[in-house]
Structures are given as C-alpha cells and as structure tokens.
Short mmCIF file of C-alpha atoms and ligand atoms in Angstrom, two decimals:
data_model
loop_
_atom_site.label_atom_id
_atom_site.label_comp_id
_atom_site.label_asym_id
_atom_site.label_seq_id
_atom_site.Cartn_x
_atom_site.Cartn_y
_atom_site.Cartn_z
CA MET A 893 79.59 85.99 127.22
CA PRO A 894 82.43 88.55 127.07
CA HIS A 895 81.44 91.87 125.51
CA ILE A 896 84.23 93.65 123.67
CA LEU A 897 84.20 97.41 123.09
CA VAL A 898 86.19 98.54 120.05
CA LEU A 899 86.98 102.23 119.91
CA GLY A 900 87.15 102.94 116.21
CA GLY A 901 87.14 105.52 113.50
CA THR A 902 89.98 103.93 111.52
CA LEU A 903 90.51 101.35 108.78
CA GLU A 904 92.18 99.14 111.38
CA ALA A 905 89.12 99.25 113.65
CA SER A 906 86.87 98.28 110.74
CA ALA A 907 89.19 95.38 109.89
CA LEU A 908 89.12 94.28 113.53
CA ALA A 909 85.31 94.50 113.55
CA ARG A 910 85.27 92.17 110.53
CA ALA A 911 87.61 89.71 112.27
CA LEU A 912 85.50 89.74 115.46
CA ALA A 913 82.33 89.17 113.45
CA ASP A 914 83.95 86.26 111.62
CA ALA A 915 85.03 84.79 114.96
CA GLY A 916 81.46 85.09 116.27
CA ARG A 917 82.52 87.40 119.09
CA ASN A 918 80.15 89.69 120.98
CA ALA A 919 81.55 93.14 120.19
CA THR A 920 80.39 96.72 119.76
CA LEU A 921 82.18 99.30 117.62
CA SER A 922 82.19 102.88 118.82
CA TYR A 923 82.97 105.90 116.75
CA MET A 924 82.53 109.57 117.13
CA GLY A 925 80.28 110.18 114.14
CA ARG A 926 82.10 113.12 112.67
CA VAL A 927 82.30 111.63 109.17
CA ASP A 928 79.27 111.55 106.84
CA LYS A 929 78.03 108.15 105.66
CA PRO A 930 80.44 105.90 107.57
CA LYS A 931 80.84 102.48 106.03
CA ALA A 932 78.49 99.68 107.09
CA GLN A 933 79.90 97.47 109.85
CA PRO A 934 79.48 93.76 110.55
CA ILE A 935 79.02 94.25 114.34
CA PRO A 936 76.69 96.52 116.33
CA VAL A 937 77.72 100.17 116.33
CA ARG A 938 77.28 102.99 118.83
CA VAL A 939 77.96 106.57 117.80
CA GLY A 940 79.02 109.72 119.67
CA GLY A 941 81.16 110.74 122.62
CA PHE A 942 80.69 108.97 125.97
CA GLY A 943 80.89 112.13 128.05
CA GLY A 944 84.51 112.06 129.19
CA VAL A 945 85.94 109.51 131.62
CA PRO A 946 82.82 109.40 133.85
CA GLY A 947 80.61 108.74 130.83
CA LEU A 948 82.89 105.99 129.58
CA VAL A 949 83.05 104.39 133.04
CA ALA A 950 79.23 104.40 133.17
CA TYR A 951 79.05 102.91 129.68
CA LEU A 952 81.53 100.12 130.51
CA ARG A 953 79.58 99.21 133.65
CA GLY A 954 76.15 99.60 132.07
CA GLN A 955 76.96 97.43 129.07
CA GLY A 956 78.97 94.85 131.00
CA ILE A 957 82.04 95.46 128.83
CA SER A 958 84.70 92.79 129.48
CA HIS A 959 87.50 94.10 127.20
CA ILE A 960 88.39 97.40 125.54
CA VAL A 961 90.30 97.52 122.27
CA ASP A 962 91.40 101.07 121.48
CA ALA A 963 91.75 101.12 117.70
CA THR A 964 91.41 104.89 117.35
CA HIS A 965 93.75 107.00 115.26
CA PRO A 966 97.18 107.68 116.85
CA PHE A 967 96.24 111.38 117.01
CA ALA A 968 92.99 110.74 118.93
CA ALA A 969 94.84 111.43 122.16
CA GLN A 970 91.85 112.49 124.23
CA MET A 971 89.87 109.33 123.54
CA SER A 972 92.89 107.12 124.11
CA THR A 973 93.74 108.84 127.40
CA ASN A 974 90.13 108.58 128.57
CA ALA A 975 90.13 104.88 127.72
CA VAL A 976 93.25 104.23 129.82
CA LEU A 977 91.76 106.14 132.77
CA ALA A 978 88.34 104.45 132.54
CA ALA A 979 89.97 101.02 132.21
CA ALA A 980 92.01 101.69 135.35
CA GLU A 981 88.93 102.86 137.25
CA THR A 982 86.76 99.89 136.28
CA GLY A 983 89.41 97.16 136.05
CA VAL A 984 88.32 96.36 132.47
CA PRO A 985 91.45 95.21 130.57
CA LEU A 986 92.55 97.38 127.65
CA ILE A 987 94.73 96.85 124.61
CA ALA A 988 95.47 99.34 121.84
CA LEU A 989 95.57 98.24 118.21
CA THR A 990 97.91 100.80 116.74
CA ARG A 991 100.28 101.30 113.87
CA PRO A 992 104.02 101.85 114.10
CA ALA A 993 104.98 105.43 113.28
CA TRP A 994 106.37 106.05 109.79
CA GLN A 995 110.15 106.43 109.63
CA PRO A 996 112.04 108.49 107.06
CA GLY A 997 114.01 106.42 104.56
CA PRO A 998 116.50 107.11 101.77
CA GLY A 999 115.28 109.93 99.53
CA ASP A 1000 112.97 111.40 102.16
CA ASP A 1001 113.34 115.06 103.13
CA TRP A 1002 111.41 115.25 106.40
CA HIS A 1003 111.32 118.12 108.85
CA GLN A 1004 109.83 116.73 112.06
CA VAL A 1005 107.88 118.97 114.42
CA PRO A 1006 106.33 117.98 117.76
CA ASP A 1007 102.78 119.18 117.20
CA MET A 1008 100.36 121.17 115.07
CA ALA A 1009 101.37 124.52 116.61
CA ALA A 1010 104.99 123.84 115.70
CA ALA A 1011 103.94 122.98 112.14
CA VAL A 1012 102.17 126.34 111.85
CA ALA A 1013 105.19 128.10 113.32
CA ALA A 1014 107.48 126.40 110.80
CA LEU A 1015 105.51 127.87 107.89
CA ASP A 1016 106.69 131.42 108.61
CA GLY A 1017 108.55 131.84 105.32
CA PRO A 1018 107.57 133.17 101.89
CA PRO A 1019 104.48 131.86 100.04
CA ARG A 1020 104.52 128.20 99.11
CA ARG A 1021 102.10 125.68 97.66
CA VAL A 1022 101.35 123.36 100.54
CA MET A 1023 99.45 120.09 100.59
CA LEU A 1024 97.79 120.09 103.99
CA ALA A 1025 96.78 116.48 104.53
CA ILE A 1026 95.80 116.72 108.19
CA GLY A 1027 92.00 116.47 108.22
CA ARG A 1028 89.69 119.38 108.85
CA MET A 1029 89.94 119.79 112.63
CA HIS A 1030 93.10 121.90 112.68
CA LEU A 1031 92.75 123.89 109.46
CA ALA A 1032 91.89 127.12 111.25
CA GLU A 1033 95.29 127.14 112.95
CA PHE A 1034 96.90 127.61 109.54
CA ALA A 1035 95.01 130.86 109.06
CA ALA A 1036 97.96 132.35 110.96
CA ARG A 1037 99.99 131.64 107.80
CA PRO A 1038 97.73 133.13 105.10
CA GLN A 1039 100.51 133.69 102.57
CA HIS A 1040 100.50 130.09 101.36
CA HIS A 1041 98.27 128.32 98.88
CA TYR A 1042 96.87 125.21 100.58
CA LEU A 1043 95.64 122.04 98.93
CA LEU A 1044 93.22 120.45 101.40
CA ARG A 1045 92.31 116.81 101.12
CA LEU A 1046 89.21 116.11 103.19
CA VAL A 1047 86.97 113.10 103.81
CA ASP A 1048 83.75 115.12 103.39
CA ASP A 1049 82.79 118.35 101.67
CA PRO A 1050 83.59 121.13 104.14
CA THR A 1051 80.44 122.48 105.83
CA GLU A 1052 82.01 125.93 106.06
CA VAL A 1053 84.61 127.63 103.92
CA PRO A 1054 88.08 126.89 105.33
CA PRO A 1055 89.52 130.12 106.77
CA LEU A 1056 92.48 130.11 104.39
CA PRO A 1057 92.50 132.86 101.76
CA HIS A 1058 94.15 130.71 99.09
CA HIS A 1059 93.10 127.10 99.00
CA ALA A 1060 91.71 124.26 96.91
CA VAL A 1061 89.72 121.32 98.28
CA VAL A 1062 89.83 117.71 97.14
CA VAL A 1063 87.24 115.41 98.73
CA ASP A 1064 88.42 111.81 98.90
CA ARG A 1065 88.48 109.27 101.71
CA GLY A 1066 91.00 106.94 100.13
CA PRO A 1067 92.58 104.50 100.07
CA PHE A 1068 95.02 106.57 98.06
CA SER A 1069 97.76 105.51 95.65
CA ALA A 1070 101.22 106.98 95.20
CA ASP A 1071 100.62 107.42 91.45
CA ALA A 1072 97.41 109.36 91.98
CA ASP A 1073 98.98 111.43 94.76
CA ARG A 1074 101.96 112.26 92.56
CA ALA A 1075 99.60 113.41 89.82
CA LEU A 1076 97.61 115.46 92.33
CA MET A 1077 100.75 117.14 93.66
CA ARG A 1078 101.93 117.93 90.15
CA GLU A 1079 98.54 119.26 89.11
CA HIS A 1080 98.53 121.66 92.07
CA ALA A 1081 102.27 122.46 91.78
CA ILE A 1082 102.77 121.44 95.41
CA ASP A 1083 106.18 122.23 96.88
CA LEU A 1084 105.65 121.12 100.51
CA VAL A 1085 103.56 118.37 102.13
CA VAL A 1086 102.31 118.70 105.72
CA SER A 1087 101.45 115.34 107.28
CA LYS A 1088 100.66 113.83 110.65
CA ASN A 1089 102.77 110.77 111.47
CA ALA A 1090 99.74 108.51 111.41
CA GLY A 1091 101.57 105.35 110.37
CA GLY A 1092 99.83 102.51 108.58
CA THR A 1093 99.14 102.03 104.91
CA GLY A 1094 95.95 104.07 104.44
CA ALA A 1095 97.65 107.43 103.97
CA VAL A 1096 101.30 106.60 103.27
CA SER A 1097 100.94 107.23 99.52
CA LYS A 1098 101.45 110.98 99.92
CA LEU A 1099 104.86 110.30 101.44
CA ASP A 1100 105.78 107.94 98.61
CA ALA A 1101 104.65 110.61 96.13
CA ALA A 1102 106.60 113.35 97.94
CA ARG A 1103 109.75 111.20 97.85
CA ALA A 1104 109.30 110.48 94.15
CA LEU A 1105 108.90 114.19 93.41
CA GLY A 1106 111.73 115.23 95.73
CA LEU A 1107 109.37 117.32 97.88
CA PRO A 1108 110.03 118.15 101.53
CA VAL A 1109 107.57 116.91 104.18
CA LEU A 1110 106.73 118.74 107.38
CA MET A 1111 105.98 115.75 109.61
CA ILE A 1112 103.97 116.25 112.79
CA GLU A 1113 104.96 113.75 115.48
CA ARG A 1114 102.41 111.83 117.49
CA PRO A 1115 100.92 113.06 120.72
CA ARG A 1116 102.18 111.34 123.86
CA LEU A 1117 99.80 108.82 125.43
CA PRO A 1118 99.74 107.20 128.85
CA PRO A 1119 101.39 103.75 129.09
CA ARG A 1120 99.14 100.91 127.88
CA MET A 1121 99.38 97.48 126.30
CA GLU A 1122 99.76 97.77 122.53
CA ALA A 1123 99.46 95.47 119.54
CA THR A 1124 100.07 96.19 115.88
CA GLU A 1125 98.33 93.13 114.40
CA ILE A 1126 94.73 91.98 114.59
CA ALA A 1127 95.96 88.44 115.36
CA GLN A 1128 97.68 89.75 118.50
CA VAL A 1129 94.44 91.35 119.65
CA LEU A 1130 92.48 88.14 119.02
CA ALA A 1131 95.09 86.18 120.99
CA TRP A 1132 94.86 88.70 123.84
CA LEU A 1133 91.05 88.38 123.85
CA GLY A 1134 91.36 84.59 124.18
CA ALA A 1135 88.62 82.12 123.40
P1 LIG B 1287 89.95 112.91 120.34
O1 LIG B 1287 90.36 114.32 120.25
O2 LIG B 1287 90.85 111.96 121.02
O3 LIG B 1287 88.53 112.76 121.01
C1 LIG B 1287 87.69 113.85 121.36
C2 LIG B 1287 86.41 113.29 121.91
O4 LIG B 1287 85.66 112.65 120.89
C3 LIG B 1287 86.63 112.19 122.94
O5 LIG B 1287 86.91 112.73 124.21
C4 LIG B 1287 85.30 111.46 122.88
O6 LIG B 1287 84.27 112.22 123.49
C5 LIG B 1287 85.00 111.51 121.40
N1 LIG B 1287 85.50 110.32 120.67
C6 LIG B 1287 86.65 110.19 119.98
N2 LIG B 1287 86.74 108.97 119.44
C7 LIG B 1287 85.62 108.31 119.81
C8 LIG B 1287 85.15 106.99 119.57
N3 LIG B 1287 85.85 106.10 118.82
N4 LIG B 1287 83.94 106.63 120.12
C9 LIG B 1287 83.24 107.53 120.87
N5 LIG B 1287 83.65 108.79 121.12
C10 LIG B 1287 84.82 109.18 120.59
O7 LIG B 1287 89.62 112.32 118.90
P2 LIG B 1287 89.79 112.98 117.44
O8 LIG B 1287 91.24 113.12 117.14
O9 LIG B 1287 88.89 114.14 117.37
O10 LIG B 1287 89.25 111.76 116.57
C11 LIG B 1287 87.86 111.47 116.57
C12 LIG B 1287 87.63 110.15 115.85
O11 LIG B 1287 88.14 110.23 114.52
C13 LIG B 1287 88.31 108.97 116.50
O12 LIG B 1287 87.40 107.89 116.48
C14 LIG B 1287 89.51 108.68 115.64
O13 LIG B 1287 89.85 107.31 115.62
C15 LIG B 1287 89.05 109.17 114.28
N6 LIG B 1287 90.14 109.70 113.45
C16 LIG B 1287 90.95 110.68 113.94
C17 LIG B 1287 91.97 111.16 113.16
C18 LIG B 1287 92.91 112.22 113.69
O14 LIG B 1287 93.84 112.58 112.96
N7 LIG B 1287 92.76 112.70 114.91
C19 LIG B 1287 92.18 110.66 111.88
C20 LIG B 1287 91.33 109.65 111.40
C21 LIG B 1287 90.31 109.19 112.20
P3 LIG B 1287 83.82 111.96 125.03
O15 LIG B 1287 84.90 112.56 125.86
O16 LIG B 1287 82.51 112.66 125.12
O17 LIG B 1287 83.72 110.47 125.21
#
C-alpha cells in the first residue's frame, strides 16, 4: 500500500491530513515540533527534524515512503529544499501543496522587501509603532532597530524575553479576523505592519485591517525554492496521488 509523507506545520497540511484520513489513505504527517500543544491529527504523526537531506533519504527508504507532499509554510525554505533534494536522490515523487502569494490591491500601501534583513534595514527611520507579525524565529534581528515599539503576535508564550527594548506580546494562534486585528492595531496605536508574504487565508486579516486603517505594510517576499511540482488545492494533490 502506498505510504504518503506529508511535511506539515500549517493549516493546509492539517486539512490535507483530514482529507487523506477520510479517503482511507496510508499517510504520516511530519512536523518540526516547535509549537506547544499542536492540534490532534487524524493520521499518524512523527515529530522533529530528519537530520538534513541524508536523514530524510534514510527516513524515506526506511519507511517505504511512496509519495511526498510538502505542505510546509512558504518560508520553510530549508525543509522544502531538503525535500526536493531527497526526492531526487530516492526517486520518490514530490508535490508541494502551497498557497499563492498575496498581491497588493486597491487601497494597499505595501513596501516589498526581498528578505528579513532588508525588512530590518528598511526600519532605519525615527521611532514607530510596529506590528511585527513574523513569528518568533527572527525577532532578534530587529534588535538592530531598538527605537521602535513592537507589537509581537506569537503562537506560544515566549520562553525568553524578546530582545526588543520596547515591545508588547499578544499570544494567539488564530485564525484571526480583520475586525479583531483592526481593534488590536488601534489599541496599540500601530502605524506600520511587518508581514511575511505567506499567502493563504490564515493570516490575511492583518492585511485587511491595515488597508482599512490606511496603514503601510512592509511585506517580506518569499524565499526562492528549487523547481518542483506545485498544487494549490487539496483536490489536486489527491488527484496526483491517484487511487
Ligand atoms: P526550515 O527553516 O525550512 O527548516 C529547518 C529545519 O527544521 C529543517 O531542515 C528540518 O530539520 C526541520 N523541519 C522543518 N519542517 C519540518 C517538518 N515539517 N518535519 C520535520 N522537520 C522539519 O523551517 P522553519 O521555517 O523553521 O519552519 C519550521 C516548521 O514550522 C515547518 O513545519 C513549517 O511548515 C512551520 N511554519 C513555519 C513558518 C515560517 O514562517 N517559517 C510559519 C508557520 C509554520 P532537518 O534538516 O533536521 O530535517
């Protein structure tokens, strides 16, 4: 029986896991285990890094994996690159379930930057009140711009104090709504939103709220990934997996 490996850590991966369970497919969901209390899943789960490309190759062979579905976050570039390399080495077919990037529309005031370092560099001006909705991994980089007040929205309580002299933390793992985000931005007198171009619906509310409030957005573009087959809908992935 085919054995599908789903690389997860996203709402989309959890939705795919549900669809695979409903279809009675033999699938394992993998995530890194950085988030506390991840939600229960309807298919078997494995947790933690594989140990780079060699570790993933060994896992694919050891578990008899027949298909890889990379449903990681668009900014999980290392995992996605490793998956492409391990798929090539083992001949296991791979598809990515990904989300189209967000595009600016009427009323949006986006300033697009290529990566996190460029976002930090762009904050070289006078003090502002910045909503930093980028997760906790890159917060330390913003210590180079200590003049700003940062509103941090994080999935879990931070285990250590963020290295930003002026900040407030909101712990919430969503899904978020534009109304609530608008209220949050007002409450904290935010005048700039920093966002990764994640795409999808799970985190788009902050952009809707920024537009409604006329706030500028510093938008970090996605990392480049090696060429791979991509789908944006679960149905496409199920069709690719076949019977
Ligand atoms: P990353 O930089 O691409 O990955 C770093 C390392 O973490 C990988 O080399 C791998 O370790 C391990 N890893 C990542 N995803 C894994 C998975 N699904 N299963 C097993 N090991 C995994 O990834 P990241 O940006 O830190 O993201 C980590 C996880 O959080 C991903 O599952 C991603 O979907 C999720 N996530 C990320 C973001 C984001 O903005 N980056 C946002 C929401 C959710 P080994 O090399 O040892 O295999």
